[in-house]
Short mmCIF file of C-alpha atoms and ligand atoms in Angstrom, two decimals:
data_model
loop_
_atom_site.label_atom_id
_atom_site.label_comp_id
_atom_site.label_asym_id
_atom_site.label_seq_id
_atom_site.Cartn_x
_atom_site.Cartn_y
_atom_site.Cartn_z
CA UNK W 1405 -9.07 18.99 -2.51
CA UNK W 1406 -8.23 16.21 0.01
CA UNK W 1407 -12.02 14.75 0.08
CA UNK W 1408 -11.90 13.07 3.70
CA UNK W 1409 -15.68 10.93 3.98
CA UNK W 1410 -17.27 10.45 7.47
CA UNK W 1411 -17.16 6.55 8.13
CA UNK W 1412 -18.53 5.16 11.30
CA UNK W 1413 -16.90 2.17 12.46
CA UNK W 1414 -19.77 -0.71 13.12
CA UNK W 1415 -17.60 -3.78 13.94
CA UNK W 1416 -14.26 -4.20 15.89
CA UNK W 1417 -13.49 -7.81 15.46
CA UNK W 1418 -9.72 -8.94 16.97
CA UNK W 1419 -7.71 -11.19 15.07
CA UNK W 1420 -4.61 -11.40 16.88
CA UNK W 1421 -3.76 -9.77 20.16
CA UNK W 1422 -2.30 -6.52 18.45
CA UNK W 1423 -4.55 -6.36 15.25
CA UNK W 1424 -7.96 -5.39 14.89
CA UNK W 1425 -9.94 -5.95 11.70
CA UNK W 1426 -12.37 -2.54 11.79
CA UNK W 1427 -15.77 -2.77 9.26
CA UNK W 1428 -16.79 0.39 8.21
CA UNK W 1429 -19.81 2.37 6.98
CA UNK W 1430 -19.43 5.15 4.92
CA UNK W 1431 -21.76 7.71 4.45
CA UNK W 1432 -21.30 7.38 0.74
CA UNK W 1433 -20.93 4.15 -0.19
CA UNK W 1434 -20.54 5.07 -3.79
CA UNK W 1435 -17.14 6.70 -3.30
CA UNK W 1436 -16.15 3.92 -0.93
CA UNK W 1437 -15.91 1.55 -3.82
CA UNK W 1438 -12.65 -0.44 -4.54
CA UNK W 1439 -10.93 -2.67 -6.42
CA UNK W 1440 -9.00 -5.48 -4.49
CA UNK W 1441 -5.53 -4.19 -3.23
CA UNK W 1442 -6.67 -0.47 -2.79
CA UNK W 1443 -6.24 1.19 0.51
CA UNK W 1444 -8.22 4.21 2.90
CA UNK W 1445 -5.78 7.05 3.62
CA UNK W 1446 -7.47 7.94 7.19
CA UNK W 1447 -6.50 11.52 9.20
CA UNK W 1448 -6.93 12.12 12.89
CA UNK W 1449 -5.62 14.76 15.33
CA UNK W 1450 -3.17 13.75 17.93
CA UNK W 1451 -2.28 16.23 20.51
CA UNK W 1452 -3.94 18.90 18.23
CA UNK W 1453 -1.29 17.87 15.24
CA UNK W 1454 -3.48 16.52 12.13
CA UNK W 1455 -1.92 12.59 11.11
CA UNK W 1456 -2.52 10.59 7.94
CA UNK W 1457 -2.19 7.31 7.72
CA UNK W 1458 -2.97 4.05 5.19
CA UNK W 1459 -4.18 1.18 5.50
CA UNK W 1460 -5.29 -1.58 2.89
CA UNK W 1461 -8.95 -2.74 2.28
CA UNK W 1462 -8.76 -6.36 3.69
CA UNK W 1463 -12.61 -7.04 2.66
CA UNK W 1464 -12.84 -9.50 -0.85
CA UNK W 1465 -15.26 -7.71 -3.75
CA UNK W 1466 -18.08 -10.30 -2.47
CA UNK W 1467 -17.88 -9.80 1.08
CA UNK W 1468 -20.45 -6.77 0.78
CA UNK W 1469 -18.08 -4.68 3.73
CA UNK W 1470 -15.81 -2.36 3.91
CA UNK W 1471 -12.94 -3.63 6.26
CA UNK W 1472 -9.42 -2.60 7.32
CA UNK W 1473 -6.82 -4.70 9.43
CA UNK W 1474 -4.37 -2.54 11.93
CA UNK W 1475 -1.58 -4.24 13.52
CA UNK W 1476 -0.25 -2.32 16.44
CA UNK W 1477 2.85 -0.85 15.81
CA UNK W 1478 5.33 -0.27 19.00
CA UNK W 1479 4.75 3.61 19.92
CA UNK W 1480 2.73 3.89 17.16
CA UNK W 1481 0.32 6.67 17.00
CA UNK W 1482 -2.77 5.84 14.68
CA UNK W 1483 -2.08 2.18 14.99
CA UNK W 1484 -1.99 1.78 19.23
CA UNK W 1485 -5.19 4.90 18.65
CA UNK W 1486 -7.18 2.02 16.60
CA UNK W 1487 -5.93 -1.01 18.61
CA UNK W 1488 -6.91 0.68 22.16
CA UNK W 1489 -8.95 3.61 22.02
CA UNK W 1490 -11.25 3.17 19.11
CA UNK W 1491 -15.07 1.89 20.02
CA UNK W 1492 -17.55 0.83 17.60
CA UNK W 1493 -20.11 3.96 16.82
CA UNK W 1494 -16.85 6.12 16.44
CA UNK W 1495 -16.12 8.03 13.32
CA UNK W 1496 -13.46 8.10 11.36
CA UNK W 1497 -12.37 10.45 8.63
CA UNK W 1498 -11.00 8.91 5.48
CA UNK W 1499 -10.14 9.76 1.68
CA UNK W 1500 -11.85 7.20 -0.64
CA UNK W 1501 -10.06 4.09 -1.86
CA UNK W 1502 -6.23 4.66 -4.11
CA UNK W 1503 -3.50 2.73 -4.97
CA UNK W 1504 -2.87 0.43 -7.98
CA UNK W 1505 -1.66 -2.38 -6.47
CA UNK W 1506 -4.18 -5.66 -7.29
CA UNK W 1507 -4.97 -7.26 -10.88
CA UNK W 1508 -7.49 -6.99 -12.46
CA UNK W 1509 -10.00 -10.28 -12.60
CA UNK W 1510 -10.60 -12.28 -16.00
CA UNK W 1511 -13.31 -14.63 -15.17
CA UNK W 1512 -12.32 -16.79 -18.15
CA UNK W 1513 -8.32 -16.98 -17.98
CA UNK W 1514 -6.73 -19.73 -16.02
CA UNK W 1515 -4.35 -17.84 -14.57
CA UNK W 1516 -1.69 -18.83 -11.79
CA UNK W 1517 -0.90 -16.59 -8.64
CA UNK W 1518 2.04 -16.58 -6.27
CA UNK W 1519 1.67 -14.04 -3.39
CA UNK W 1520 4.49 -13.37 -0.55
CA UNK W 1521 3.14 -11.29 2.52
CA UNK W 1522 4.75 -10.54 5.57
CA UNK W 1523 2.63 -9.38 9.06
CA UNK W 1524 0.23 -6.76 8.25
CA UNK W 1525 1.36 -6.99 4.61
CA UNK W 1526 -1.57 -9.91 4.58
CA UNK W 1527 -4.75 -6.97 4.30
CA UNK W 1528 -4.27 -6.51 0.47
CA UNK W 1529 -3.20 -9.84 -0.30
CA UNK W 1530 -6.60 -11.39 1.48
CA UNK W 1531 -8.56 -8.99 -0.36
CA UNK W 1532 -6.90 -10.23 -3.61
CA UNK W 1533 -6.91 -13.79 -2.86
CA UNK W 1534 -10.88 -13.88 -1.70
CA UNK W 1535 -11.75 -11.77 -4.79
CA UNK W 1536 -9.89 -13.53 -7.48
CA UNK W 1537 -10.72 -17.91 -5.85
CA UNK W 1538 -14.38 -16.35 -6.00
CA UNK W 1539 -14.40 -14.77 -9.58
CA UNK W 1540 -11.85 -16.52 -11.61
CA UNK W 1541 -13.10 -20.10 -10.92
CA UNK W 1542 -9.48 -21.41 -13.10
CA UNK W 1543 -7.28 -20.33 -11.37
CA UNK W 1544 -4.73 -21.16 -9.08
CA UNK W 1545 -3.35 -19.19 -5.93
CA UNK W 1546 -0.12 -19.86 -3.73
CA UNK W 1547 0.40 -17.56 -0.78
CA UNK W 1548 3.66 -17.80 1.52
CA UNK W 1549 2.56 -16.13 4.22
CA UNK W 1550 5.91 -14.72 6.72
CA UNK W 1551 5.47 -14.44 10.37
CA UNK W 1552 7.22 -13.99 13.38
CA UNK W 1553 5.36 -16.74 15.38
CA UNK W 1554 1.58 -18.35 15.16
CA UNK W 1555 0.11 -16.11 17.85
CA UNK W 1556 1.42 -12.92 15.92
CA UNK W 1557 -0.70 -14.85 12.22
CA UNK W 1558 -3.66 -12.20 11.60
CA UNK W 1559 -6.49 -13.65 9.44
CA UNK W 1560 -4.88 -17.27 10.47
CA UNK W 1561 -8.76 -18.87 10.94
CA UNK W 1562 -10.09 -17.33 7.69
CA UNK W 1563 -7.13 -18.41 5.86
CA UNK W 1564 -7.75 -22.06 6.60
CA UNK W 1565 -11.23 -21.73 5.82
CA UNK W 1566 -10.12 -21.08 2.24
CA UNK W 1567 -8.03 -23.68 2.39
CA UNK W 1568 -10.81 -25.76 3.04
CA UNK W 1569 -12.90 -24.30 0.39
CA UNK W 1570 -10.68 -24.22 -2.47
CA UNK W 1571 -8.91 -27.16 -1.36
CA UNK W 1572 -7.69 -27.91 -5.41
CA UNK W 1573 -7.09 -24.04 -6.08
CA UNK W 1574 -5.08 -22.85 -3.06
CA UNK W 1575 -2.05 -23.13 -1.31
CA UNK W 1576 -0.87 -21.67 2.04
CA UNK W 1577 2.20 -21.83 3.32
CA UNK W 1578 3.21 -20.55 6.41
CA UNK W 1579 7.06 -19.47 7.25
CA UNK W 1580 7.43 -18.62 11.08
CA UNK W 1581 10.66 -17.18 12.40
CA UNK W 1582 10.25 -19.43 15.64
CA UNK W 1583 7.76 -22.52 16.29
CA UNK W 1584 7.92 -24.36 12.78
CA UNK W 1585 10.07 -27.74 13.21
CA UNK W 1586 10.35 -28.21 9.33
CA UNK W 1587 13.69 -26.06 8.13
CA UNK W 1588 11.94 -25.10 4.89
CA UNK W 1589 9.43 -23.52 6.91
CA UNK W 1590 11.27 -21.97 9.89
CA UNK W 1591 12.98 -18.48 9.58
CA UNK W 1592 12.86 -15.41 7.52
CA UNK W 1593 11.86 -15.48 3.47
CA UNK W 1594 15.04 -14.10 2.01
CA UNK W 1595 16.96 -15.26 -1.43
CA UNK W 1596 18.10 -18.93 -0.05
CA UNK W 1597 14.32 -19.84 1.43
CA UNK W 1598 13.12 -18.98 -2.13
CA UNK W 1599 15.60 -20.96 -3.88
CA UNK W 1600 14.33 -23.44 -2.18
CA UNK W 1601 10.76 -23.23 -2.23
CA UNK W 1602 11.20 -22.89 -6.10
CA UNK W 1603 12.90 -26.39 -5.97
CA UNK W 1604 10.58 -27.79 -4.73
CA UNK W 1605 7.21 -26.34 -3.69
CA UNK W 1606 6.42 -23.96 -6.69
CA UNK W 1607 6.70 -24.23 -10.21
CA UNK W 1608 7.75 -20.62 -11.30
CA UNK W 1609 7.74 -21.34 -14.85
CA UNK W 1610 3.78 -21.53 -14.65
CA UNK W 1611 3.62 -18.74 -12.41
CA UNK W 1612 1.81 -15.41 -14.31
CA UNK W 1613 1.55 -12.91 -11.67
CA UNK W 1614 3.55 -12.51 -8.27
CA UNK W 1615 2.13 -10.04 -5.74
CA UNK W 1616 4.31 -9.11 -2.76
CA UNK W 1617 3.31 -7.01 0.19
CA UNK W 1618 5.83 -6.77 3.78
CA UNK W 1619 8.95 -5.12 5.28
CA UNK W 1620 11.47 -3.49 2.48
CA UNK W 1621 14.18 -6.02 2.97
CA UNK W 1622 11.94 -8.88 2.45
CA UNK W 1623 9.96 -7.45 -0.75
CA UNK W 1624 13.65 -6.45 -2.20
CA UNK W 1625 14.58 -9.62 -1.66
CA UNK W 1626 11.70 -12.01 -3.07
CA UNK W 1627 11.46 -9.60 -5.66
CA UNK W 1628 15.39 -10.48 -6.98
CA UNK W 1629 15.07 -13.94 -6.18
CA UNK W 1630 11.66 -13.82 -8.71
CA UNK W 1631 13.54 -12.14 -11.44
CA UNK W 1632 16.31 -14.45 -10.72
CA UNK W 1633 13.86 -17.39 -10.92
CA UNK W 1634 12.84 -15.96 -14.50
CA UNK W 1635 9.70 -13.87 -13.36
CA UNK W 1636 9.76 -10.33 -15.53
CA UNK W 1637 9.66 -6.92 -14.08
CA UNK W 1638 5.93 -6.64 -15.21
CA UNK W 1639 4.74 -10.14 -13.74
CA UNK W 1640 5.81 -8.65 -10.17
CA UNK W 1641 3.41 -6.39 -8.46
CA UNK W 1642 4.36 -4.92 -4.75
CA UNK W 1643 2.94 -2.37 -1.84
CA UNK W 1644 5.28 -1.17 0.70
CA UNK W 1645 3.74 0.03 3.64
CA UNK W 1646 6.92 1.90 4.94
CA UNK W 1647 10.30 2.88 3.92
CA UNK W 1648 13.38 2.07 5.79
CA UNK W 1649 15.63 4.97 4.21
CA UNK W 1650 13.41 8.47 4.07
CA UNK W 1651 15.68 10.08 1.86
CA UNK W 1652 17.30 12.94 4.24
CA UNK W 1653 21.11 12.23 2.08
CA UNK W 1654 18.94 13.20 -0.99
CA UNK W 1655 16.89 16.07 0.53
CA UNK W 1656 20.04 17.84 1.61
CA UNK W 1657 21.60 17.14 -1.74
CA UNK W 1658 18.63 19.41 -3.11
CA UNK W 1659 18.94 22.21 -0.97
CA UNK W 1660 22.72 22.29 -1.56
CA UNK W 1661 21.72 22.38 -5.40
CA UNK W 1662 19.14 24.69 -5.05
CA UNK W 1663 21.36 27.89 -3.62
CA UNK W 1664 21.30 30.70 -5.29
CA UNK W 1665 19.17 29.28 -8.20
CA UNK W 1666 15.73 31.38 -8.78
CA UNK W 1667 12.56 30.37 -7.82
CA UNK W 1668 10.99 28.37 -10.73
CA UNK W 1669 7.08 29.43 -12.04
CA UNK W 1670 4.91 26.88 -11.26
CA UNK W 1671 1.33 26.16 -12.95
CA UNK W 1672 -0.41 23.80 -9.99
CA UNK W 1673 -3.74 22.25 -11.22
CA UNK W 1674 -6.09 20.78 -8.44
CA UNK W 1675 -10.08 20.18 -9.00
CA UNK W 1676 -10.18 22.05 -12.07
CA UNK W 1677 -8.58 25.34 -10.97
CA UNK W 1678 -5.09 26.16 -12.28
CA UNK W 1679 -2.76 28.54 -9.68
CA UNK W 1680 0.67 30.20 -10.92
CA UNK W 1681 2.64 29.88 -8.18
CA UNK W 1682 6.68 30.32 -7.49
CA UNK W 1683 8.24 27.28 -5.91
CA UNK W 1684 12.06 27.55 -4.45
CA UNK W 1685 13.42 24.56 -5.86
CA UNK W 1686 14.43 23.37 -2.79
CA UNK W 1687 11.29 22.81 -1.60
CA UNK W 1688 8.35 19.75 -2.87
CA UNK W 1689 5.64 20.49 -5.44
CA UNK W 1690 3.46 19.17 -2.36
CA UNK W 1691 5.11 21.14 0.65
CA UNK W 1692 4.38 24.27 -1.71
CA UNK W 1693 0.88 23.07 -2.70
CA UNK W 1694 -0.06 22.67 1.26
CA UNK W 1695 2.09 25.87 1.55
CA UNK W 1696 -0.31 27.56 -0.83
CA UNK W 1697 -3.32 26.36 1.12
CA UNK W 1698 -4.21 24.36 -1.73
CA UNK W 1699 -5.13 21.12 0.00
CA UNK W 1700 -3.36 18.66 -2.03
CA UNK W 1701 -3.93 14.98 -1.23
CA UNK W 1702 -1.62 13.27 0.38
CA UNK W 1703 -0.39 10.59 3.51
CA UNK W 1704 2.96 9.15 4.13
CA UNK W 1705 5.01 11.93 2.48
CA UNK W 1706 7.94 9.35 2.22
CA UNK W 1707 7.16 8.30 -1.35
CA UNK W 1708 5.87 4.95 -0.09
CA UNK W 1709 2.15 5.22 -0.95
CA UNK W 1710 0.55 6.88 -4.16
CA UNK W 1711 -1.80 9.36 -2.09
CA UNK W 1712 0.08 12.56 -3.67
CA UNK W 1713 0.09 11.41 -6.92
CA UNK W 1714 -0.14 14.11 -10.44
CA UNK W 1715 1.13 14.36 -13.29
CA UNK W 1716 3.80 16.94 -14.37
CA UNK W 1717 2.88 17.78 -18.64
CA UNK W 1718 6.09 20.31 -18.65
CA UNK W 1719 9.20 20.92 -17.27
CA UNK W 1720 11.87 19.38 -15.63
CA UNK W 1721 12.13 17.62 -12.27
CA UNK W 1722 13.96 15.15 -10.20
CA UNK W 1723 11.78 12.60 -7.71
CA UNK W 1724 13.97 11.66 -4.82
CA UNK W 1725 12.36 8.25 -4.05
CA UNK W 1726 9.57 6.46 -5.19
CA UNK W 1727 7.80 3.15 -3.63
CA UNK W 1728 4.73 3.37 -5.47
CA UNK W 1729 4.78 4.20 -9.04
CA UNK W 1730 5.05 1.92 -11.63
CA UNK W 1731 7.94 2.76 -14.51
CA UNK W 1732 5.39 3.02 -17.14
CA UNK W 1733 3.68 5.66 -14.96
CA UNK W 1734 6.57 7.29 -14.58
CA UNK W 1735 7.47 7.60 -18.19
CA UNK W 1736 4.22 8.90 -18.69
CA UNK W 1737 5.16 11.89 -16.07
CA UNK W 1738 3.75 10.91 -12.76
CA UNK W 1739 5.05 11.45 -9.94
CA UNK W 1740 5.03 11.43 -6.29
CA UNK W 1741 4.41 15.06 -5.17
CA UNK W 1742 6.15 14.86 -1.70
CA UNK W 1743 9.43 13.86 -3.46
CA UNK W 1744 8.91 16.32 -6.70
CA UNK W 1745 11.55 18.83 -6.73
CA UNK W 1746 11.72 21.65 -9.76
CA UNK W 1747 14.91 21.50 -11.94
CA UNK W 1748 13.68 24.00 -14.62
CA UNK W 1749 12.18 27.38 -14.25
CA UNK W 1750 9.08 26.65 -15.42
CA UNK W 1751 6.89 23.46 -14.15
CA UNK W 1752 3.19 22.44 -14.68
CA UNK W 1753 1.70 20.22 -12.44
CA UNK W 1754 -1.59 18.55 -12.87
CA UNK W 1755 -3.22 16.88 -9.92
CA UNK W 1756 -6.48 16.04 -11.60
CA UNK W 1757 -4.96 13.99 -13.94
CA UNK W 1758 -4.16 11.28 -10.93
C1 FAD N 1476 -0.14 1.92 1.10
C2 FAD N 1476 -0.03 1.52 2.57
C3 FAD N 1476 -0.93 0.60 3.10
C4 FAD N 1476 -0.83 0.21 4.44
N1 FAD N 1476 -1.70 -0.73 4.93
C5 FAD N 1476 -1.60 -1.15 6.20
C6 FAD N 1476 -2.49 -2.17 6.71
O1 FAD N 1476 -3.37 -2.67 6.00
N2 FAD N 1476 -2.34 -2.55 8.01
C7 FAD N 1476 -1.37 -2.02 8.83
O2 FAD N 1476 -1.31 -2.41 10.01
N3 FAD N 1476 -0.51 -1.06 8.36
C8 FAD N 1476 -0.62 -0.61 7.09
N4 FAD N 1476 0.23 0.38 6.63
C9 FAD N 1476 1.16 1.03 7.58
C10 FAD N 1476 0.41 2.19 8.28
O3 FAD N 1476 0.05 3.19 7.35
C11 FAD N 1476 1.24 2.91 9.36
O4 FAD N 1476 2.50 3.25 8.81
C12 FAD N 1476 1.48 2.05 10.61
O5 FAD N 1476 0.23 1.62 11.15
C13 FAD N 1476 2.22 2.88 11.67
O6 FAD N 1476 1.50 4.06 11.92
P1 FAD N 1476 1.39 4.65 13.40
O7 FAD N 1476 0.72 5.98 13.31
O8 FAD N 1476 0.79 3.66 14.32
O9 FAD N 1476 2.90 4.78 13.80
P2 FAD N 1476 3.81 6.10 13.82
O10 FAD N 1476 3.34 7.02 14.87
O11 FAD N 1476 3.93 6.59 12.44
O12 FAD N 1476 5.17 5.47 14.30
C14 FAD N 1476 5.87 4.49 13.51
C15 FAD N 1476 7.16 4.11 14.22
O13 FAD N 1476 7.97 5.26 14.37
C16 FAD N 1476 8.29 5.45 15.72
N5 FAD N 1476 8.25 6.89 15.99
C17 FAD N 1476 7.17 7.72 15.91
N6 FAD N 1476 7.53 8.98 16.18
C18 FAD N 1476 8.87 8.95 16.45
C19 FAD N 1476 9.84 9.92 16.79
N7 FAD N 1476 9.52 11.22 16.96
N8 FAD N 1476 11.12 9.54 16.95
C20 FAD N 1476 11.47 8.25 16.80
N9 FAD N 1476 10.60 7.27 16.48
C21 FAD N 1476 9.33 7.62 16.31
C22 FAD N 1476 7.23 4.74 16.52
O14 FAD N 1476 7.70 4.32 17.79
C23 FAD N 1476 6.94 3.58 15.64
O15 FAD N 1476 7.85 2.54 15.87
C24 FAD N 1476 0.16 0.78 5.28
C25 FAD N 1476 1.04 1.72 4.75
C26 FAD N 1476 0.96 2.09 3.43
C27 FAD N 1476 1.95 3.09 2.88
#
């Protein structure tokens, strides 16, 4: 069951114009805890239709809060909801804390960091970066930190204040599409500006761990130009908080498969209960779990977060797109739910082990 916790929203703090940072109380405070680079999957009704939406914890382990940071998003629903209507003493409804993107601290290790985030990209990143300067007292962090201009910067006052604190430990570097006069630091961060910055800002050879978090063409990007750089596939960690292709070429490609095949017997486990089910195999192991009044869990339904997240233990399938899972998840037989589709007759789905 989709377990949606009461949380009442006791701060509304404003970092930019269009972002709010919300702090928020759950009623069970237990559930609510995370590990840097988690996020809340929150629902609310609009117009009397039910939305879900994420958004990353932006609070550090030692802050003692639970916070989010909402940028408002032109025409937005949940985003201009939290930016304009939203008063503190409201409640909110959200699922407890998911997603596996973060590292996990080593208090010992000596470790070096390299972070890229772009806008609102900057919530799990902050939570990372305040966690791991406070806990892993060795170690080094670089962020580059992509904007569109300095008034648009969200967290830009509690960023310097880390500067100042961990003046030997921690870089910032901002890029700003207008208002920067040095080149290096004017314009997008694409394959050339990281060329560049590997020249002759950052040593990649020493870095261990690259964390990247903004808009799809940027993350593809820094991500090649890491690999590139000699970074492996497993020292680069990413969260995409949208995706610019949803997949429709691939979803018609499915129902043009599907005709005329039969339906395929589907074992669906969710808190401990197993239901047989027949799924056309044109249609999502999640859209038929929600179909089946199940209550699966779930958000973006474009394979960009890991809300909707089981594991299939037999059968065959075919997962259209996938943002979120890492490929030794995926050899293990998770998978997405909203982008599951049956190949085989038989398929047994196990949402419990998420
Ligand atoms: C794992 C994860 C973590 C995230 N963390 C954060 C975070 O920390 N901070 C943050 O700010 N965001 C975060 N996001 C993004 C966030 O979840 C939302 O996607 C974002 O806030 C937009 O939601 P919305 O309801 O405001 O916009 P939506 O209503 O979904 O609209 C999005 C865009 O689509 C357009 N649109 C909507 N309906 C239509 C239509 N019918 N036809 C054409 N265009 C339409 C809108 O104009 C708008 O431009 C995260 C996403 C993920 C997946």
């Amino acid at each position: 069951m989709s377990k949606f916790h009461p949380l009442t929203v006791t701060d509304i703090h404003r970092t930019i114009r269009d972002a709010v940072v919300l702090t928020l109380k759950p009623d069970d405070d237990f559930a609510f805890q995370f590990v840097p680079g988690q996020y809340l999957t929150f629902k609310q009704d609009f117009d009397r239709t039910e939305l879900r939406r994420n958004y990353s914890i932006c609070a550090g382990l030692d802050d003692g809060t639970l916070q989010v940071g909402i940028k408002r998003v032109d025409g937005g629903a949940f985003s201009t909801f939290a930016n304009s209507d939203l008063a503190v003493g409201d409640t909110l409804f959200a699922m407890p804390p998911m997603g596996s993107f973060g590292v996990k601290t080593e208090p010992n290790k000596a470790k070096s960091y390299l972070a890229f985030a772009g806008g609102s990209g900057i919530t799990p990143i902050l939570s990372i970066l305040k966690t791991t300067l406070a806990r892993e007292p060795n170690s080094t962090f670089t962020l580059i930190y992509a904007n569109r201009a300095v008034h648009t910067i969200m967290f830009r006052d509690e960023l310097e204040d880390l500067k100042n604190r961990y003046m030997q430990r921690f870089t910032l570097i901002h890029v700003l599409e207008t208002g920067q006069d040095i080149d290096l630091f004017s314009g997008r961060v694409d394959a050339e500006k990281c060329a560049v910055l590997f020249k002759s800002w950052i040593d990649i050879a020493s870095v261990d761990t690259a964390l990247i978090c903004g808009p799809e063409p940027m993350m593809l990007a820094i991500s090649a130009a890491l690999e590139t750089h000699g970074l492996s596939k497993d020292q680069i960690r990413f969260e995409l908080f949208g995706a610019g292709q949803q997949g429709r070429l691939a979803r018609q490609a499915v129902k043009d498969a599907a005709q005329g095949t039969p339906a395929t017997r589907a074992k669906i486990t969710l808190d401990g209960t197993t239901h047989q089910i027949e799924m056309a195999k044109d249609t999502s192991v999640l859209q038929t779990a929600i179909d089946n009044q199940l209550d699966p869990p779930f958000a973006c339904r474009a394979g960009v977060c890991s809300t909707c997240k089981a594991r299939v233990t037999e059968g065959e399938y075919q997962m259209l797109t996938n943002h979120a899972l890492e490929d030794y998840e995926v050899e293990a037989g998770y998978v997405l739910t909203c982008q599951c589709y049956p190949l085989s007759d038989t398929l047994i789905i196990d949402y419990d082990q998420h």
